[in-house]
């Protein structure tokens, strides 16, 4: 499978615990995005990277959330001191670099990590 | 602020009939409008997109229309089939600056046999 992959697919944790999710984008895609999706809603933007640089963060991304993409390939999203309101599907997406360094419009989504905080 | 509104939230049509989903956006700087289909428990998948320099785009049974003046865009599915049942999301994005996509709240489309 050469698409975007995410690990784990499901995570159940107790309130107050820390969790970390991983996203592997499509090979050589230079932009990587994190979204959060709650039941019955569309995905909400959290943050994105161009190569290893984190270029934008949503106000939804509180101090308990941190994302990294240290080598410009895979990315991790960590949530510290989880709260029940953090329960959601966390989606990762990537988009390609086109000729001339322009990023492609299309964002390709991974299968998501479903987080349940008890 | 940036906002995309989508209607209806649920839609049930007879197999073979057409389905129309409508969206409005608030950010006049938006110039890229993708539509995603998400089946239960699966990832969102791009089905069609349109850029602001085009008023209409068609791909087999799917078409999108864009009215930049009114900030409206719509998805049209003709000759609906059971496999069209899914949640559809419209979205809008600025091209020149932020890369984030702003999604609508989704339309759950059900095709009645």
Short mmCIF file of N, CA and C in Angstrom, two decimals, chain A residues 6-114:
data_model
loop_
_atom_site.label_atom_id
_atom_site.label_comp_id
_atom_site.label_asym_id
_atom_site.label_seq_id
_atom_site.Cartn_x
_atom_site.Cartn_y
_atom_site.Cartn_z
N UNK A 6 -1.19 5.42 8.95
CA UNK A 6 -1.21 5.95 10.31
C UNK A 6 -1.17 4.80 11.30
N UNK A 7 -0.55 5.07 12.42
CA UNK A 7 -0.42 4.04 13.45
C UNK A 7 -0.46 4.69 14.84
N UNK A 8 -1.21 4.12 15.79
CA UNK A 8 -2.10 2.98 15.62
C UNK A 8 -3.40 3.37 14.95
N UNK A 9 -4.21 2.41 14.61
CA UNK A 9 -5.53 2.71 14.04
C UNK A 9 -6.52 3.03 15.13
N UNK A 10 -6.32 2.44 16.29
CA UNK A 10 -7.21 2.69 17.42
C UNK A 10 -6.36 2.83 18.68
N UNK A 11 -6.82 3.74 19.57
CA UNK A 11 -6.11 3.93 20.83
C UNK A 11 -7.14 4.24 21.90
N UNK A 12 -7.13 3.44 22.96
CA UNK A 12 -7.98 3.70 24.11
C UNK A 12 -7.07 4.04 25.27
N UNK A 13 -7.33 5.14 25.94
CA UNK A 13 -6.47 5.56 27.02
C UNK A 13 -7.31 6.15 28.15
N UNK A 14 -6.71 6.25 29.30
CA UNK A 14 -7.41 6.85 30.43
C UNK A 14 -7.09 8.34 30.48
N UNK A 15 -8.04 9.08 30.97
CA UNK A 15 -7.86 10.53 31.12
C UNK A 15 -6.58 10.83 31.89
N UNK A 16 -5.81 11.77 31.37
CA UNK A 16 -4.57 12.15 32.03
C UNK A 16 -3.32 11.52 31.46
N UNK A 17 -3.51 10.47 30.65
CA UNK A 17 -2.37 9.81 30.03
C UNK A 17 -1.92 10.56 28.78
N UNK A 18 -0.68 10.31 28.38
CA UNK A 18 -0.15 10.87 27.14
C UNK A 18 -0.27 9.84 26.03
N UNK A 19 -0.54 10.32 24.82
CA UNK A 19 -0.61 9.42 23.67
C UNK A 19 0.18 10.04 22.51
N UNK A 20 0.71 9.18 21.66
CA UNK A 20 1.44 9.64 20.48
C UNK A 20 0.98 8.85 19.27
N UNK A 21 0.72 9.57 18.19
CA UNK A 21 0.30 8.95 16.93
C UNK A 21 1.36 9.21 15.87
N UNK A 22 1.44 8.30 14.93
CA UNK A 22 2.41 8.44 13.85
C UNK A 22 1.71 8.49 12.51
N UNK A 23 2.24 9.28 11.61
CA UNK A 23 1.75 9.35 10.24
C UNK A 23 2.92 9.22 9.29
N UNK A 24 2.77 8.31 8.32
CA UNK A 24 3.75 8.19 7.23
C UNK A 24 3.08 8.66 5.94
N UNK A 25 3.54 9.78 5.40
CA UNK A 25 2.91 10.31 4.19
C UNK A 25 3.31 9.50 2.96
N UNK A 26 2.68 9.81 1.86
CA UNK A 26 3.09 9.22 0.58
C UNK A 26 4.52 9.69 0.30
N UNK A 27 5.31 8.77 -0.20
CA UNK A 27 6.73 9.05 -0.40
C UNK A 27 6.95 10.31 -1.24
N UNK A 28 7.81 11.18 -0.74
CA UNK A 28 8.20 12.42 -1.42
C UNK A 28 7.13 13.50 -1.42
N UNK A 29 6.05 13.28 -0.70
CA UNK A 29 5.10 14.38 -0.52
C UNK A 29 5.73 15.35 0.47
N UNK A 30 5.79 16.63 0.11
CA UNK A 30 6.49 17.55 0.99
C UNK A 30 5.59 18.19 2.04
N UNK A 31 4.28 18.18 1.83
CA UNK A 31 3.39 18.77 2.82
C UNK A 31 2.62 17.68 3.56
N UNK A 32 2.51 17.87 4.86
CA UNK A 32 1.81 16.92 5.71
C UNK A 32 0.89 17.68 6.64
N UNK A 33 -0.32 17.19 6.79
CA UNK A 33 -1.36 17.89 7.54
C UNK A 33 -1.95 16.96 8.60
N UNK A 34 -2.37 17.56 9.69
CA UNK A 34 -3.13 16.84 10.71
C UNK A 34 -4.50 17.50 10.85
N UNK A 35 -5.53 16.64 10.89
CA UNK A 35 -6.90 17.09 11.10
C UNK A 35 -7.51 16.26 12.22
N UNK A 36 -8.56 16.80 12.83
CA UNK A 36 -9.31 16.05 13.82
C UNK A 36 -10.77 15.99 13.35
N UNK A 37 -11.37 14.81 13.46
CA UNK A 37 -12.75 14.65 13.03
C UNK A 37 -13.57 14.02 14.15
N UNK A 38 -14.61 14.71 14.58
CA UNK A 38 -15.53 14.15 15.55
C UNK A 38 -16.77 13.64 14.83
N UNK A 39 -17.53 12.80 15.52
CA UNK A 39 -18.66 12.13 14.90
C UNK A 39 -19.65 13.12 14.31
N UNK A 40 -19.97 12.92 13.04
CA UNK A 40 -20.96 13.75 12.39
C UNK A 40 -20.46 15.09 11.91
N UNK A 41 -19.17 15.29 11.98
CA UNK A 41 -18.58 16.56 11.55
C UNK A 41 -17.52 16.34 10.48
N UNK A 42 -17.20 17.43 9.78
CA UNK A 42 -16.10 17.36 8.84
C UNK A 42 -14.78 17.47 9.56
N UNK A 43 -13.70 17.07 8.90
CA UNK A 43 -12.38 17.21 9.52
C UNK A 43 -12.06 18.67 9.82
N UNK A 44 -11.42 18.90 10.96
CA UNK A 44 -10.99 20.25 11.37
C UNK A 44 -9.46 20.31 11.34
N UNK A 45 -8.94 21.34 10.72
CA UNK A 45 -7.50 21.50 10.57
C UNK A 45 -6.83 21.71 11.93
N UNK A 46 -5.71 21.02 12.13
CA UNK A 46 -4.92 21.20 13.34
C UNK A 46 -3.58 21.90 13.05
N UNK A 47 -2.82 21.33 12.10
CA UNK A 47 -1.51 21.89 11.80
C UNK A 47 -0.99 21.32 10.50
N UNK A 48 0.02 21.98 9.91
CA UNK A 48 0.66 21.37 8.75
C UNK A 48 2.14 21.69 8.67
N UNK A 49 2.84 20.83 7.97
CA UNK A 49 4.28 20.92 7.78
C UNK A 49 4.60 21.00 6.29
N UNK A 50 5.59 21.80 6.00
CA UNK A 50 6.21 21.74 4.68
C UNK A 50 7.63 21.27 4.93
N UNK A 51 7.92 20.09 4.46
CA UNK A 51 9.15 19.40 4.83
C UNK A 51 9.18 19.29 6.36
N UNK A 52 10.25 19.75 7.02
CA UNK A 52 10.29 19.61 8.47
C UNK A 52 9.75 20.84 9.21
N UNK A 53 9.40 21.88 8.48
CA UNK A 53 8.95 23.13 9.11
C UNK A 53 7.44 23.11 9.36
N UNK A 54 7.06 23.41 10.60
CA UNK A 54 5.65 23.52 10.96
C UNK A 54 5.20 24.94 10.63
N UNK A 55 4.36 25.09 9.62
CA UNK A 55 4.05 26.42 9.09
C UNK A 55 2.78 27.03 9.65
N UNK A 56 1.86 26.23 10.12
CA UNK A 56 0.63 26.80 10.66
C UNK A 56 0.05 25.88 11.72
N UNK A 57 -0.48 26.49 12.77
CA UNK A 57 -1.14 25.75 13.84
C UNK A 57 -2.49 26.37 14.09
N UNK A 58 -3.50 25.54 14.23
CA UNK A 58 -4.85 26.01 14.53
C UNK A 58 -4.96 26.40 16.00
N UNK A 59 -5.94 27.25 16.26
CA UNK A 59 -6.22 27.59 17.67
C UNK A 59 -6.74 26.37 18.42
N UNK A 60 -7.20 25.34 17.65
CA UNK A 60 -7.66 24.10 18.29
C UNK A 60 -6.51 23.37 18.96
N UNK A 61 -5.30 23.64 18.50
CA UNK A 61 -4.13 22.93 19.00
C UNK A 61 -3.66 23.59 20.30
N UNK A 62 -4.18 23.07 21.42
CA UNK A 62 -3.82 23.66 22.70
C UNK A 62 -2.39 23.30 23.06
N UNK A 63 -1.95 23.82 24.20
CA UNK A 63 -0.59 23.56 24.66
C UNK A 63 -0.34 22.08 24.92
N UNK A 64 -1.40 21.32 25.07
CA UNK A 64 -1.22 19.88 25.34
C UNK A 64 -0.89 19.10 24.07
N UNK A 65 -1.05 19.74 22.95
CA UNK A 65 -0.80 19.07 21.66
C UNK A 65 0.54 19.53 21.09
N UNK A 66 1.31 18.58 20.58
CA UNK A 66 2.53 18.95 19.88
C UNK A 66 2.74 18.00 18.70
N UNK A 67 3.19 18.57 17.61
CA UNK A 67 3.44 17.78 16.42
C UNK A 67 4.85 18.03 15.94
N UNK A 68 5.45 16.99 15.38
CA UNK A 68 6.80 17.10 14.86
C UNK A 68 6.92 16.37 13.53
N UNK A 69 7.89 16.81 12.76
CA UNK A 69 8.23 16.10 11.52
C UNK A 69 9.73 16.29 11.33
N UNK A 70 10.51 15.65 12.18
CA UNK A 70 11.94 15.97 12.32
C UNK A 70 12.78 15.82 11.06
N UNK A 71 12.48 14.86 10.23
CA UNK A 71 13.31 14.65 9.05
C UNK A 71 12.53 14.93 7.77
N UNK A 72 11.41 15.55 7.92
CA UNK A 72 10.62 15.88 6.74
C UNK A 72 9.94 14.70 6.10
N UNK A 73 9.90 13.57 6.82
CA UNK A 73 9.19 12.39 6.27
C UNK A 73 7.98 12.10 7.15
N UNK A 74 8.10 11.16 8.11
CA UNK A 74 6.96 10.84 8.96
C UNK A 74 6.76 11.96 9.98
N UNK A 75 5.57 11.96 10.57
CA UNK A 75 5.24 12.96 11.58
C UNK A 75 4.62 12.26 12.79
N UNK A 76 4.76 12.89 13.94
CA UNK A 76 4.11 12.41 15.15
C UNK A 76 3.25 13.52 15.74
N UNK A 77 2.14 13.12 16.31
CA UNK A 77 1.25 14.03 17.03
C UNK A 77 1.11 13.50 18.44
N UNK A 78 1.51 14.30 19.41
CA UNK A 78 1.43 13.89 20.80
C UNK A 78 0.38 14.71 21.52
N UNK A 79 -0.42 14.04 22.33
CA UNK A 79 -1.38 14.72 23.20
C UNK A 79 -1.00 14.39 24.63
N UNK A 80 -0.72 15.40 25.41
CA UNK A 80 -0.38 15.20 26.81
C UNK A 80 -1.61 15.41 27.68
N UNK A 81 -1.64 14.69 28.78
CA UNK A 81 -2.73 14.83 29.78
C UNK A 81 -4.10 14.80 29.07
N UNK A 82 -4.36 13.70 28.41
CA UNK A 82 -5.57 13.60 27.60
C UNK A 82 -6.82 13.88 28.42
N UNK A 83 -7.81 14.46 27.73
CA UNK A 83 -9.11 14.76 28.30
C UNK A 83 -10.17 14.03 27.47
N UNK A 84 -11.36 13.84 28.05
CA UNK A 84 -12.40 13.12 27.33
C UNK A 84 -12.77 13.86 26.04
N UNK A 85 -12.66 15.17 26.04
CA UNK A 85 -12.96 15.95 24.85
C UNK A 85 -11.97 15.74 23.72
N UNK A 86 -10.87 15.06 24.00
CA UNK A 86 -9.90 14.76 22.94
C UNK A 86 -10.32 13.56 22.12
N UNK A 87 -11.33 12.83 22.57
CA UNK A 87 -11.79 11.66 21.83
C UNK A 87 -12.26 12.07 20.44
N UNK A 88 -11.67 11.48 19.43
CA UNK A 88 -11.95 11.86 18.04
C UNK A 88 -11.16 10.95 17.12
N UNK A 89 -11.38 11.13 15.83
CA UNK A 89 -10.53 10.51 14.81
C UNK A 89 -9.48 11.54 14.41
N UNK A 90 -8.22 11.15 14.47
CA UNK A 90 -7.13 12.04 14.06
C UNK A 90 -6.64 11.59 12.69
N UNK A 91 -6.82 12.48 11.73
CA UNK A 91 -6.50 12.18 10.34
C UNK A 91 -5.23 12.90 9.92
N UNK A 92 -4.44 12.20 9.15
CA UNK A 92 -3.25 12.78 8.56
C UNK A 92 -3.45 12.81 7.04
N UNK A 93 -2.90 13.82 6.40
CA UNK A 93 -2.99 13.91 4.94
C UNK A 93 -1.66 14.43 4.41
N UNK A 94 -1.38 14.14 3.15
CA UNK A 94 -0.18 14.69 2.53
C UNK A 94 -0.49 15.16 1.12
N UNK A 95 0.33 16.07 0.65
CA UNK A 95 0.16 16.56 -0.71
C UNK A 95 1.53 16.64 -1.39
N UNK A 96 1.54 16.47 -2.71
CA UNK A 96 2.83 16.34 -3.39
C UNK A 96 3.44 17.67 -3.78
N UNK A 97 4.73 17.61 -4.05
CA UNK A 97 5.43 18.73 -4.64
C UNK A 97 5.33 18.57 -6.15
N UNK A 98 4.93 19.62 -6.81
CA UNK A 98 4.85 19.56 -8.27
C UNK A 98 6.10 20.22 -8.86
N UNK A 99 6.16 20.31 -10.15
CA UNK A 99 7.30 20.93 -10.83
C UNK A 99 7.43 22.38 -10.42
N UNK A 100 8.66 22.84 -10.27
CA UNK A 100 8.89 24.23 -9.89
C UNK A 100 8.70 24.48 -8.42
N UNK A 101 8.62 23.41 -7.62
CA UNK A 101 8.49 23.58 -6.17
C UNK A 101 7.09 23.91 -5.71
N UNK A 102 6.12 23.92 -6.61
CA UNK A 102 4.74 24.24 -6.22
C UNK A 102 4.09 23.02 -5.60
N UNK A 103 3.38 23.21 -4.51
CA UNK A 103 2.69 22.09 -3.89
C UNK A 103 1.37 21.82 -4.60
N UNK A 104 1.05 20.56 -4.77
CA UNK A 104 -0.21 20.17 -5.39
C UNK A 104 -1.37 20.48 -4.47
N UNK A 105 -2.53 20.69 -5.06
CA UNK A 105 -3.72 21.00 -4.27
C UNK A 105 -4.25 19.79 -3.53
N UNK A 106 -4.22 18.64 -4.18
CA UNK A 106 -4.92 17.48 -3.64
C UNK A 106 -4.25 16.99 -2.36
N UNK A 107 -5.05 16.80 -1.33
CA UNK A 107 -4.58 16.22 -0.08
C UNK A 107 -5.10 14.79 -0.01
N UNK A 108 -4.18 13.87 0.22
CA UNK A 108 -4.51 12.46 0.30
C UNK A 108 -4.52 12.06 1.78
N UNK A 109 -5.65 11.50 2.20
CA UNK A 109 -5.83 11.22 3.61
C UNK A 109 -5.41 9.79 3.97
N UNK A 110 -4.95 9.65 5.21
CA UNK A 110 -4.70 8.34 5.79
C UNK A 110 -5.97 7.79 6.40
N UNK A 111 -5.92 6.57 6.94
CA UNK A 111 -7.11 5.93 7.50
C UNK A 111 -7.51 6.48 8.86
N UNK A 112 -6.63 7.24 9.49
CA UNK A 112 -6.95 7.85 10.77
C UNK A 112 -6.59 6.99 11.97
N UNK A 113 -6.44 7.66 13.11
CA UNK A 113 -6.30 6.99 14.40
C UNK A 113 -7.48 7.41 15.25
N UNK A 114 -8.26 6.42 15.66
CA UNK A 114 -9.43 6.73 16.50
C UNK A 114 -9.00 6.70 17.96
#
